[in-house]
Amino acid sequence: MRIDVLGIGFDNLTMDEAVAEGLRLINAEGAHYVVTPNPEIVEVCRENPAARDAVNGADLVLPDGIGVVKGAAMLGTPLKEKTPGIEFAGYLMEKMARQGKSIFLLGAKPGVAEMAAVRLGQQYPGLTVVGTHDGYFREDGPIVEEIRQSGADCVFVCLGAPKQELWMAKNGLATGAHLLCGLGGSLDVFAGTVQRAPEFWSRHGLEWFYRLCKEPRRIGRMMKLPLFLVHVKQEKRRK
Ligand code: UDP
């Protein structure tokens, strides 16, 4: 059973359990997708029912950061741990490499996915990157066809939220891949164009603050974080 945080149902899994489930889905029949909402996305989903349906319709819903884990604890229904999308993807690639699986990288600015492909190929020998495409395209059809032709087992869909969740819900099946993972800005990190916060910051639940210092233009989006806490407190009182 999923744990509800303001209308989004989260799977209550450790990172190991989440990765094992991801691998199982890659080897299962049909198409599946993973989402990793943070408080900002939970807030977006409160106002956007289509985004909420796409997020709740995922086969795996993982809490991306400490905010959602804190929110769940405040509501009296704690989640085991945070399972950030980018770390989930790293562990999953390790396992996929051992099984000789293939991935397609979709998203980010032109050139970034190609750079990520080179670096990931070196980092995870055994994993084949069978295709890449930037995230600034007009029509879905040709991209879906390109992925289908590539025969990828897994697709990293990095278009930002909620665009990537809506894209996966709509196109996942037609790509022919078994697993699609919505991973926000992860390709920029894999390519080396954006640095993740040093461990000190993430260990203290301050990764969001580090990102804000690096990219002050995120302030508008990040104002959703205090709003999320207000809504969690309201929900707690209501319960
Ligand atoms: N992006 C994209 N297509 C778009 C809009 C965004 O490929 O139409 C990419 C953008 O270049 C970036 C990622 O999506 O690589 C979103 O990054 P952001 O940091 O906003 O996502 P988060 O990790 O916060 O979800």
mmCIF file of C-alpha atoms in Angstrom, residues 14-153:
data_model
loop_
_atom_site.group_PDB
_atom_site.id
_atom_site.type_symbol
_atom_site.label_atom_id
_atom_site.label_comp_id
_atom_site.label_asym_id
_atom_site.label_seq_id
_atom_site.Cartn_x
_atom_site.Cartn_y
_atom_site.Cartn_z
ATOM 1 C CA THR A 14 14.545 1.392 0.889
ATOM 2 C CA MET A 15 16.921 2.255 -1.941
ATOM 3 C CA ASP A 16 17.903 -1.425 -2.287
ATOM 4 C CA GLU A 17 14.262 -2.476 -2.505
ATOM 5 C CA ALA A 18 13.482 0.271 -5.035
ATOM 6 C CA VAL A 19 16.411 -0.741 -7.272
ATOM 7 C CA ALA A 20 15.433 -4.421 -7.075
ATOM 8 C CA GLU A 21 11.895 -3.487 -8.088
ATOM 9 C CA GLY A 22 13.207 -1.326 -10.957
ATOM 10 C CA LEU A 23 15.267 -4.243 -12.235
ATOM 11 C CA ARG A 24 12.298 -6.573 -11.937
ATOM 12 C CA LEU A 25 10.210 -4.177 -14.055
ATOM 13 C CA ILE A 26 12.919 -4.012 -16.745
ATOM 14 C CA ASN A 27 12.736 -7.789 -17.018
ATOM 15 C CA ALA A 28 8.925 -7.929 -16.898
ATOM 16 C CA GLU A 29 6.521 -7.881 -19.833
ATOM 17 C CA GLY A 30 5.051 -4.525 -20.885
ATOM 18 C CA ALA A 31 5.956 -0.903 -20.207
ATOM 19 C CA HIS A 32 6.441 0.624 -16.762
ATOM 20 C CA TYR A 33 7.561 3.990 -15.446
ATOM 21 C CA VAL A 34 9.187 5.449 -12.357
ATOM 22 C CA VAL A 35 8.712 8.946 -10.943
ATOM 23 C CA THR A 36 10.596 10.634 -8.115
ATOM 24 C CA PRO A 37 8.536 13.578 -6.868
ATOM 25 C CA ASN A 38 9.922 16.218 -4.496
ATOM 26 C CA PRO A 39 7.773 18.705 -2.508
ATOM 27 C CA GLU A 40 7.745 21.097 -5.450
ATOM 28 C CA ILE A 41 6.206 18.448 -7.707
ATOM 29 C CA VAL A 42 3.700 17.439 -5.026
ATOM 30 C CA GLU A 43 2.600 21.092 -4.959
ATOM 31 C CA VAL A 44 2.385 21.230 -8.777
ATOM 32 C CA CYS A 45 0.185 18.111 -8.680
ATOM 33 C CA ARG A 46 -2.201 19.753 -6.192
ATOM 34 C CA GLU A 47 -3.013 22.311 -8.877
ATOM 35 C CA ASN A 48 -2.681 20.124 -11.963
ATOM 36 C CA PRO A 49 -4.878 16.987 -11.995
ATOM 37 C CA ALA A 50 -3.324 15.658 -15.231
ATOM 38 C CA ALA A 51 0.136 15.823 -13.648
ATOM 39 C CA ARG A 52 -1.211 14.159 -10.488
ATOM 40 C CA ASP A 53 -2.729 11.292 -12.481
ATOM 41 C CA ALA A 54 0.531 10.805 -14.407
ATOM 42 C CA VAL A 55 2.533 10.712 -11.161
ATOM 43 C CA ASN A 56 0.122 8.409 -9.306
ATOM 44 C CA GLY A 57 -0.153 6.200 -12.390
ATOM 45 C CA ALA A 58 3.545 5.296 -12.203
ATOM 46 C CA ASP A 59 4.648 1.770 -11.271
ATOM 47 C CA LEU A 60 7.144 3.172 -8.792
ATOM 48 C CA VAL A 61 6.740 6.483 -6.939
ATOM 49 C CA LEU A 62 9.897 7.303 -4.993
ATOM 50 C CA PRO A 63 10.485 10.253 -2.630
ATOM 51 C CA ASP A 64 13.250 12.281 -4.271
ATOM 52 C CA GLY A 65 14.367 14.202 -1.218
ATOM 53 C CA ILE A 66 14.210 14.821 2.470
ATOM 54 C CA GLY A 67 11.170 17.148 2.171
ATOM 55 C CA VAL A 68 8.714 14.392 1.275
ATOM 56 C CA VAL A 69 10.200 12.054 3.933
ATOM 57 C CA LYS A 70 9.755 14.781 6.572
ATOM 58 C CA GLY A 71 6.223 15.473 5.348
ATOM 59 C CA ALA A 72 5.261 11.790 5.597
ATOM 60 C CA ALA A 73 6.702 11.595 9.138
ATOM 61 C CA MET A 74 4.775 14.725 10.178
ATOM 62 C CA LEU A 75 1.586 13.073 8.924
ATOM 63 C CA GLY A 76 2.268 10.034 11.122
ATOM 64 C CA THR A 77 2.927 7.682 8.180
ATOM 65 C CA PRO A 78 6.734 7.587 7.900
ATOM 66 C CA LEU A 79 8.572 6.487 4.769
ATOM 67 C CA LYS A 80 11.645 4.251 5.160
ATOM 68 C CA GLU A 81 14.104 6.646 3.493
ATOM 69 C CA LYS A 82 14.629 9.154 0.703
ATOM 70 C CA THR A 83 15.438 7.570 -2.646
ATOM 71 C CA PRO A 84 16.722 10.394 -4.888
ATOM 72 C CA GLY A 85 16.135 9.723 -8.578
ATOM 73 C CA ILE A 86 19.729 10.319 -9.569
ATOM 74 C CA GLU A 87 21.049 7.801 -7.015
ATOM 75 C CA PHE A 88 18.352 5.289 -7.941
ATOM 76 C CA ALA A 89 19.455 5.644 -11.571
ATOM 77 C CA GLY A 90 23.113 5.079 -10.628
ATOM 78 C CA TYR A 91 22.412 1.842 -8.751
ATOM 79 C CA LEU A 92 20.041 0.681 -11.474
ATOM 80 C CA MET A 93 22.700 1.233 -14.155
ATOM 81 C CA GLU A 94 25.148 -0.891 -12.133
ATOM 82 C CA LYS A 95 22.639 -3.757 -12.149
ATOM 83 C CA MET A 96 21.657 -3.225 -15.791
ATOM 84 C CA ALA A 97 25.331 -3.298 -16.798
ATOM 85 C CA ARG A 98 25.702 -6.728 -15.189
ATOM 86 C CA GLN A 99 22.740 -7.992 -17.215
ATOM 87 C CA GLY A 100 23.953 -6.375 -20.467
ATOM 88 C CA LYS A 101 20.910 -4.103 -20.764
ATOM 89 C CA SER A 102 20.560 -1.032 -22.952
ATOM 90 C CA ILE A 103 19.374 2.529 -22.322
ATOM 91 C CA PHE A 104 18.242 5.535 -24.326
ATOM 92 C CA LEU A 105 18.904 9.010 -22.915
ATOM 93 C CA LEU A 106 16.207 11.587 -23.644
ATOM 94 C CA GLY A 107 16.342 15.194 -22.482
ATOM 95 C CA ALA A 108 18.422 18.256 -21.604
ATOM 96 C CA LYS A 109 19.946 20.795 -23.974
ATOM 97 C CA PRO A 110 21.447 19.673 -27.314
ATOM 98 C CA GLY A 111 24.765 17.882 -26.803
ATOM 99 C CA VAL A 112 24.253 17.059 -23.121
ATOM 100 C CA ALA A 113 22.758 13.570 -23.577
ATOM 101 C CA GLU A 114 25.632 12.657 -25.926
ATOM 102 C CA MET A 115 28.183 13.760 -23.320
ATOM 103 C CA ALA A 116 26.322 11.803 -20.643
ATOM 104 C CA ALA A 117 26.316 8.735 -22.930
ATOM 105 C CA VAL A 118 30.108 8.805 -23.235
ATOM 106 C CA ARG A 119 30.639 9.170 -19.503
ATOM 107 C CA LEU A 120 28.058 6.560 -18.511
ATOM 108 C CA GLY A 121 29.510 4.107 -21.041
ATOM 109 C CA GLN A 122 32.890 4.460 -19.318
ATOM 110 C CA GLN A 123 31.447 4.301 -15.829
ATOM 111 C CA TYR A 124 29.223 1.251 -16.398
ATOM 112 C CA PRO A 125 30.938 -1.158 -18.786
ATOM 113 C CA GLY A 126 28.370 -3.684 -19.943
ATOM 114 C CA LEU A 127 25.628 -1.078 -20.229
ATOM 115 C CA THR A 128 24.933 -0.019 -23.824
ATOM 116 C CA VAL A 129 23.626 3.450 -24.596
ATOM 117 C CA VAL A 130 21.664 2.775 -27.772
ATOM 118 C CA GLY A 131 20.534 6.327 -28.466
ATOM 119 C CA THR A 132 20.224 9.923 -27.287
ATOM 120 C CA HIS A 133 18.023 12.911 -28.062
ATOM 121 C CA ASP A 134 17.812 16.394 -26.572
ATOM 122 C CA GLY A 135 14.684 17.461 -24.725
ATOM 123 C CA TYR A 136 13.683 20.364 -26.956
ATOM 124 C CA PHE A 137 11.547 18.725 -29.645
ATOM 125 C CA ARG A 138 8.089 19.626 -30.972
ATOM 126 C CA GLU A 139 6.505 16.302 -31.844
ATOM 127 C CA ASP A 140 6.567 13.110 -29.792
ATOM 128 C CA GLY A 141 6.042 10.744 -32.764
ATOM 129 C CA PRO A 142 9.546 10.778 -34.291
ATOM 130 C CA ILE A 143 11.192 10.488 -30.848
ATOM 131 C CA VAL A 144 8.995 7.549 -29.864
ATOM 132 C CA GLU A 145 9.876 5.869 -33.158
ATOM 133 C CA GLU A 146 13.597 6.507 -32.633
ATOM 134 C CA ILE A 147 13.440 4.866 -29.198
ATOM 135 C CA ARG A 148 11.429 1.943 -30.544
ATOM 136 C CA GLN A 149 13.946 1.403 -33.336
ATOM 137 C CA SER A 150 16.820 1.513 -30.848
ATOM 138 C CA GLY A 151 15.358 -1.463 -28.947
ATOM 139 C CA ALA A 152 16.284 0.141 -25.593
ATOM 140 C CA ASP A 153 15.334 -1.796 -22.457
#
